Structures are given as C-alpha cells and as structure tokens.
C-alpha cells in the first residue's frame, strides 16, 4: 500500500535515455570544472576543419567517391567483336572454344542484366555450388513454350519474338534467391543486334550442349575444362580486352565488372524507364521495385532491355574527368 501514489499526485514523465546521457555528461563536466560546449559550436569547428582539409586537397572534387564508370556502347560492341587469336593478357582468345563463347556470352549477359561480377563468376576462395549460375538457370521460350533443355533443332528455329529467360542466382541482397530468384529475366532473341545475350547463349548451347541431368552441375560460363570462371580472371581479361580494342589506359582504369551494372542503369534511364522499373530490372531491394518487377511481362521487360541497348551512354563522374 505504501507503493501507491497519494491522491492527486501525478508521476512525472521519465526523461529519454538520450536526455539522461546528456545530463550525465553535463554533470561530469561541471564536476571537472569544464565548460559544457554547445553542439552547434562543435559542428562549426568540424566544418571549419573540413573546409581547410578540402582546400589543402585542391577542392571539393577530391572528396568525391571514385566509382566505376558505365561502359559505352561502342566499348561493349568492341568487346563482342574480338576475333580469335587476340592476346588478352595471358589468355589467348578463341571464338570457337568453350571459354571464348562463354566470355562473349558473359559480357552480353552482364550488359543486359546488370549482374554483379560475383553472380556470374566465382570470387576468390569460393567453389562452384548449386547456388551458382548454371545451365539450369537458362530457359528458352520458343513460340510461347518454355524449354529447359531444348533440342538443337528448336534452338536453330529461334526467331524474333522468342526469348531466353534467366533465373537470377542468389546475390548479396538476396542471399537465398527468395526475392529475385522467383522472377526470371527476359531477354529477346535477335538475329543481328550487336548486343544480344539471348543469341550468344543460344550459340553457346548449340556449340557445347548439356544433358538435362547435368544442367544444375554445369557452370553457365566456363573455361575449356568445364570449371566456372573466376571473378579475378574475368576482371583481368575484360580490362585486357578493352586495351586490345583501343580503349585508352586512363579510361580502362575507371572501368570494372561493376561498369556493366552502371551501364544498364544509365542506358535504362536514357531509354526513359521509370525509377521503379530501373530498380526492378537491376534487382535493387525495395517495395517499389518489387511491385514494378511483378507487373512486367516478357514483352515489356525485353523491350526495355532492347531500348537500353540502342541508347547512347557517354556519362562520366567529375572525379574521373
């Protein structure tokens, strides 16, 4: 009964933990004989120090983060037109080999899907598992019918209006493939467009067919011995290939495997795709992107990708000028 408040007594509101902390700091300063400095003064001093630091570096551009630049269309087309015998670092390119066909298909797929490097190739120290992108990740839609393991005759019959569907592998924003893995990527087949992942994937399948029971255990992009590309190797070969087609070293330094992702984002923007659709096609996690992604059918999805392939990209960040 002694714990009950007296009649008419109102319990005062308890201060928040943040207020308690500030009061404690203030009391500590008072006991030590120190003046409690107003936060606005601290901010002013910090801004002054930052301004001095920026000035010493030569201007605010010095603090701008350096990120990968997007590829330009002519660079992507140049990469896809490299012929047999090209020496790309320690790798001799052979357009008819499994590694050569895989490399070109990988470049086109990254350009039209925005896959991260770790989604198409193994990061250092990792081994191929069933979670990696494989031949089972590819489905052909021919005359409106989906085929997981089409015959050579069906593959050769592909025409305008057919699609290659890619099931996205798990990624850093969807580690178990639950969100994006449930919605395929639609890529339209074209007979002559220079950037056409659907055609190059079809040619890879025709040249190096895979039995249905082996599709899950067969990497999509592989060396001649059948092992999956590694991300460090892919990065080195792409940079060497850029030098081979005449891209200036200064420009090559600004390009990485993430440049494929930036290219597609910029190309979709240039093709007047909405922000929500860009987020959806690049699989950026948000409620808006999920809603937009679910609303896209195969023709709308593929038409946006086609429009992006025809857009001209020549943007650059100020830090790389």
Coordinates of C-alpha atoms in Angstrom, one line a residue:
X1 CA 0.0 0.0 0.0
X2 CA 2.9 2.4 0.6
X3 CA 3.8 2.0 -3.1
X4 CA 0.6 3.6 -4.2
X5 CA 0.8 7.3 -5.1
X6 CA -1.1 9.8 -3.0
X7 CA -4.4 11.1 -4.3
X8 CA -3.9 13.9 -6.7
X9 CA -0.3 13.0 -7.3
X10 CA 0.9 12.7 -10.9
X11 CA 4.0 10.7 -11.8
X12 CA 6.4 13.0 -13.8
X13 CA 7.3 11.6 -17.2
X14 CA 10.7 9.8 -17.3
X15 CA 13.3 11.5 -19.5
X16 CA 14.5 9.7 -22.5
X17 CA 17.8 7.8 -22.4
X18 CA 19.4 10.3 -24.7
X19 CA 18.4 13.1 -22.3
X20 CA 19.8 11.2 -19.4
X21 CA 23.1 10.7 -21.2
X22 CA 23.4 14.4 -22.0
X23 CA 22.6 15.3 -18.4
X24 CA 25.2 12.9 -17.1
X25 CA 27.8 14.3 -19.4
X26 CA 26.9 17.9 -18.3
X27 CA 27.2 16.9 -14.6
X28 CA 30.6 15.3 -15.3
X29 CA 31.9 18.4 -17.0
X30 CA 30.7 20.6 -14.1
X31 CA 32.4 18.3 -11.5
X32 CA 35.7 18.6 -13.5
X33 CA 35.3 22.3 -13.9
X34 CA 34.9 22.1 -17.7
X35 CA 32.6 24.2 -19.7
X36 CA 29.8 22.3 -21.4
X37 CA 30.2 23.2 -25.1
X38 CA 27.1 23.7 -27.2
X39 CA 26.8 21.2 -30.1
X40 CA 26.4 23.9 -32.6
X41 CA 29.9 25.2 -31.7
X42 CA 31.3 21.7 -32.3
X43 CA 29.7 21.5 -35.7
X44 CA 31.1 24.9 -36.7
X45 CA 34.6 23.8 -35.7
X46 CA 34.3 20.5 -37.5
X47 CA 33.0 22.3 -40.7
X48 CA 35.9 24.7 -40.5
X49 CA 38.4 21.8 -40.2
X50 CA 36.8 20.0 -43.1
X51 CA 36.9 23.1 -45.3
X52 CA 40.6 23.6 -44.5
X53 CA 41.2 19.9 -45.4
X54 CA 39.3 20.1 -48.7
X55 CA 41.2 23.3 -49.6
X56 CA 44.5 21.5 -49.0
X57 CA 43.5 18.7 -51.4
X58 CA 42.7 21.1 -54.2
X59 CA 38.9 21.4 -53.9
X60 CA 35.7 19.5 -53.1
X61 CA 36.2 17.1 -56.0
X62 CA 39.0 15.4 -54.0
X63 CA 36.4 14.1 -51.6
X64 CA 34.1 12.8 -54.3
X65 CA 34.0 8.9 -54.2
X66 CA 35.6 7.2 -57.1
X67 CA 33.2 4.6 -58.5
X68 CA 33.3 2.6 -61.7
X69 CA 32.2 4.4 -64.8
X70 CA 29.5 2.9 -67.1
X71 CA 30.6 1.2 -70.3
X72 CA 29.9 3.0 -73.5
X73 CA 28.0 1.2 -76.3
X74 CA 31.0 1.2 -78.7
X75 CA 33.1 -0.4 -76.0
X76 CA 30.7 -3.3 -75.4
X77 CA 30.3 -3.8 -79.1
X78 CA 34.1 -3.8 -79.5
X79 CA 34.4 -6.5 -76.8
X80 CA 31.8 -8.7 -78.5
X81 CA 33.6 -8.4 -81.9
X82 CA 37.0 -9.5 -80.7
X83 CA 38.3 -12.3 -83.0
X84 CA 40.3 -15.5 -82.5
X85 CA 43.9 -15.1 -81.8
X86 CA 43.6 -11.9 -79.7
X87 CA 46.0 -12.0 -76.8
X88 CA 44.1 -10.8 -73.7
X89 CA 46.8 -10.8 -71.0
X90 CA 47.8 -14.4 -70.5
X91 CA 44.6 -15.6 -72.2
X92 CA 44.6 -16.3 -75.9
X93 CA 41.0 -15.8 -77.2
X94 CA 39.5 -18.4 -79.4
X95 CA 36.0 -17.5 -80.6
X96 CA 35.0 -21.2 -81.1
X97 CA 36.3 -22.5 -77.8
X98 CA 34.1 -23.0 -74.8
X99 CA 35.9 -20.3 -72.9
X100 CA 35.7 -17.9 -75.8
X101 CA 32.0 -18.4 -76.4
X102 CA 31.4 -18.3 -72.6
X103 CA 33.3 -15.0 -72.3
X104 CA 31.3 -13.3 -75.0
X105 CA 28.0 -14.6 -73.7
X106 CA 29.1 -13.5 -70.2
X107 CA 29.8 -9.9 -71.4
X108 CA 26.5 -9.7 -73.2
X109 CA 24.6 -11.1 -70.2
X110 CA 26.2 -8.7 -67.8
X111 CA 25.4 -5.8 -70.2
X112 CA 21.7 -6.8 -70.4
X113 CA 21.1 -8.0 -66.9
X114 CA 23.4 -5.8 -64.7
X115 CA 24.6 -8.9 -62.9
X116 CA 27.3 -8.3 -60.4
X117 CA 30.7 -10.0 -61.0
X118 CA 30.1 -12.4 -58.1
X119 CA 26.8 -13.5 -59.8
X120 CA 28.5 -14.8 -63.0
X121 CA 31.9 -15.8 -61.7
X122 CA 33.4 -17.2 -58.5
X123 CA 35.0 -14.8 -56.0
X124 CA 38.5 -15.8 -54.7
X125 CA 38.4 -18.8 -52.5
X126 CA 34.9 -20.0 -53.5
X127 CA 33.9 -23.2 -55.2
X128 CA 31.1 -23.9 -57.6
X129 CA 27.9 -25.0 -55.8
X130 CA 24.2 -25.5 -56.8
X131 CA 23.7 -21.8 -55.8
X132 CA 25.9 -20.6 -58.7
X133 CA 24.5 -19.6 -62.1
X134 CA 24.5 -22.7 -64.2
X135 CA 23.0 -24.1 -67.4
X136 CA 19.9 -24.9 -65.3
X137 CA 19.5 -21.1 -64.9
X138 CA 18.6 -20.7 -68.6
X139 CA 15.2 -21.4 -70.1
X140 CA 14.3 -20.9 -73.8
X141 CA 10.8 -19.6 -74.7
X142 CA 10.2 -20.6 -78.3
X143 CA 6.8 -19.9 -79.8
X144 CA 5.4 -19.2 -76.4
X145 CA 6.5 -22.6 -74.9
X146 CA 9.3 -22.8 -72.3
X147 CA 12.0 -25.4 -72.7
X148 CA 14.6 -26.2 -70.0
X149 CA 16.6 -28.4 -72.4
X150 CA 15.7 -27.7 -76.0
X151 CA 16.8 -29.7 -78.9
X152 CA 19.3 -28.4 -81.4
X153 CA 16.5 -28.1 -84.0
X154 CA 14.5 -26.0 -81.6
X155 CA 17.4 -23.7 -80.8
X156 CA 18.1 -23.2 -84.5
X157 CA 14.5 -22.3 -85.0
X158 CA 14.6 -19.3 -82.7
X159 CA 13.4 -16.1 -84.3
X160 CA 12.2 -12.6 -83.4
X161 CA 9.6 -12.8 -80.7
X162 CA 11.4 -15.7 -78.8
X163 CA 13.1 -15.2 -75.5
X164 CA 15.8 -16.5 -73.3
X165 CA 14.8 -16.5 -69.6
X166 CA 17.5 -16.3 -66.9
X167 CA 16.8 -17.3 -63.3
X168 CA 18.8 -14.8 -61.2
X169 CA 21.3 -16.5 -58.8
X170 CA 21.5 -15.6 -55.2
X171 CA 23.3 -12.3 -54.6
X172 CA 24.4 -10.1 -51.7
X173 CA 20.9 -8.5 -51.5
X174 CA 19.1 -11.8 -51.9
X175 CA 21.4 -14.5 -50.4
X176 CA 19.0 -17.4 -50.8
X177 CA 17.4 -16.4 -54.1
X178 CA 14.0 -16.0 -52.5
X179 CA 13.1 -12.5 -53.8
X180 CA 14.6 -12.0 -57.2
X181 CA 15.2 -15.7 -57.9
X182 CA 11.4 -16.2 -58.2
X183 CA 11.1 -13.8 -61.2
X184 CA 13.0 -14.5 -64.4
X185 CA 14.9 -12.1 -66.6
X186 CA 13.6 -11.9 -70.1
X187 CA 16.0 -11.3 -73.0
X188 CA 14.7 -11.1 -76.5
X189 CA 16.4 -13.1 -79.3
X190 CA 17.5 -11.0 -82.3
X191 CA 19.4 -12.3 -85.4
X192 CA 21.8 -9.4 -85.8
X193 CA 21.8 -6.9 -83.0
X194 CA 25.4 -6.4 -81.8
X195 CA 24.4 -6.7 -78.1
X196 CA 22.2 -9.8 -77.8
X197 CA 22.8 -12.1 -74.9
X198 CA 19.9 -14.4 -76.0
X199 CA 21.6 -15.1 -79.3
X200 CA 25.0 -15.7 -77.7
X201 CA 23.6 -18.0 -75.0
X202 CA 21.8 -20.0 -77.8
X203 CA 25.1 -20.3 -79.7
X204 CA 26.9 -21.4 -76.6
X205 CA 24.3 -24.1 -76.0
X206 CA 24.5 -25.3 -79.6
X207 CA 28.3 -25.5 -79.6
X208 CA 28.5 -27.1 -76.2
X209 CA 25.2 -28.9 -75.4
X210 CA 24.4 -30.1 -71.9
X211 CA 22.4 -33.1 -70.9
X212 CA 19.3 -32.4 -68.8
X213 CA 20.6 -34.3 -65.8
X214 CA 23.9 -32.3 -65.9
X215 CA 22.5 -28.8 -66.2
X216 CA 22.5 -28.0 -62.5
X217 CA 26.1 -29.0 -62.0
X218 CA 27.4 -27.3 -65.2
X219 CA 28.5 -23.7 -64.8
X220 CA 27.0 -21.3 -67.3
X221 CA 30.2 -19.5 -68.1
X222 CA 33.1 -21.9 -68.0
X223 CA 36.7 -22.5 -69.1
X224 CA 37.6 -25.2 -71.6
X225 CA 37.9 -27.7 -68.8
X226 CA 34.4 -27.0 -67.7
X227 CA 35.3 -25.1 -64.5
X228 CA 33.5 -21.9 -63.7
X229 CA 35.0 -18.5 -64.5
X230 CA 36.7 -16.8 -61.5
X231 CA 35.9 -13.2 -60.8
X232 CA 39.6 -12.0 -60.7
X233 CA 40.3 -13.7 -64.0
X234 CA 37.2 -12.2 -65.6
X235 CA 38.1 -8.7 -64.4
X236 CA 41.7 -9.0 -65.8
X237 CA 40.5 -10.4 -69.2
X238 CA 37.9 -7.7 -69.6
X239 CA 40.4 -5.0 -68.9
X240 CA 42.9 -6.6 -71.2
X241 CA 40.2 -6.8 -73.9
X242 CA 39.4 -3.1 -73.5
X243 CA 43.1 -2.3 -74.1
X244 CA 43.1 -4.7 -77.1
X245 CA 40.2 -2.8 -78.8
X246 CA 42.0 0.5 -78.3
X247 CA 40.4 2.0 -75.2
X248 CA 42.9 4.4 -73.5
X249 CA 44.6 3.2 -70.3
X250 CA 43.2 6.1 -68.3
X251 CA 39.7 5.1 -69.4
X252 CA 40.3 1.4 -68.7
X253 CA 41.3 2.3 -65.1
X254 CA 37.8 3.7 -64.5
X255 CA 36.1 0.5 -65.7
X256 CA 35.4 -2.7 -63.7
X257 CA 32.9 -5.5 -63.8
X258 CA 30.5 -3.2 -62.0
X259 CA 30.6 -1.0 -65.0
X260 CA 28.2 -3.4 -66.7
X261 CA 25.7 -2.7 -63.9
X262 CA 26.2 1.0 -64.2
X263 CA 25.9 0.9 -67.9
X264 CA 22.5 -0.8 -67.8
X265 CA 21.2 1.7 -65.2
X266 CA 22.3 4.6 -67.3
X267 CA 21.0 3.0 -70.5
X268 CA 17.6 2.4 -69.0
X269 CA 17.5 6.0 -67.7
X270 CA 18.3 7.2 -71.2
X271 CA 15.6 4.9 -72.6
X272 CA 13.1 6.8 -70.3
X273 CA 12.5 3.8 -68.0
X274 CA 10.9 4.9 -64.7
X275 CA 13.0 4.8 -61.5
X276 CA 10.9 2.0 -60.2
X277 CA 11.4 -0.1 -63.3
X278 CA 15.2 0.6 -63.3
X279 CA 15.3 -0.6 -59.7
X280 CA 13.3 -3.7 -60.7
X281 CA 15.4 -4.6 -63.7
X282 CA 18.6 -4.2 -61.7
X283 CA 17.2 -6.0 -58.7
X284 CA 17.6 -3.3 -56.1
X285 CA 15.7 -4.2 -53.0
X286 CA 12.7 -2.0 -52.2
X287 CA 8.9 -2.3 -52.1
X288 CA 8.6 -0.2 -55.2
X289 CA 11.0 -2.3 -57.2
X290 CA 9.2 -5.5 -56.2
X291 CA 5.8 -4.1 -57.3
X292 CA 7.2 -2.8 -60.6
X293 CA 9.0 -6.1 -61.2
X294 CA 5.9 -8.2 -60.7
X295 CA 4.0 -6.1 -63.1
X296 CA 6.4 -6.6 -66.0
X297 CA 5.6 -9.3 -68.6
X298 CA 8.1 -10.7 -71.1
X299 CA 7.5 -8.3 -73.9
X300 CA 7.6 -5.2 -71.7
X301 CA 10.7 -6.4 -69.9
X302 CA 12.5 -7.4 -73.1
X303 CA 11.5 -4.2 -74.9
X304 CA 13.1 -2.1 -72.1
X305 CA 16.3 -4.1 -72.4
X306 CA 16.3 -3.6 -76.2
X307 CA 15.7 0.1 -75.9
X308 CA 18.6 0.3 -73.4
X309 CA 20.9 -1.5 -75.9
X310 CA 20.1 1.3 -78.5
X311 CA 20.7 4.1 -76.1
X312 CA 24.0 6.1 -76.2
X313 CA 26.0 6.3 -73.0
X314 CA 28.8 8.8 -72.6
X315 CA 28.4 10.0 -69.0
X316 CA 31.4 10.4 -66.6
X317 CA 31.8 11.3 -63.0
X318 CA 33.7 14.5 -62.2
X319 CA 36.4 12.6 -60.3
X320 CA 37.3 10.8 -63.5
X321 CA 37.5 13.8 -65.8

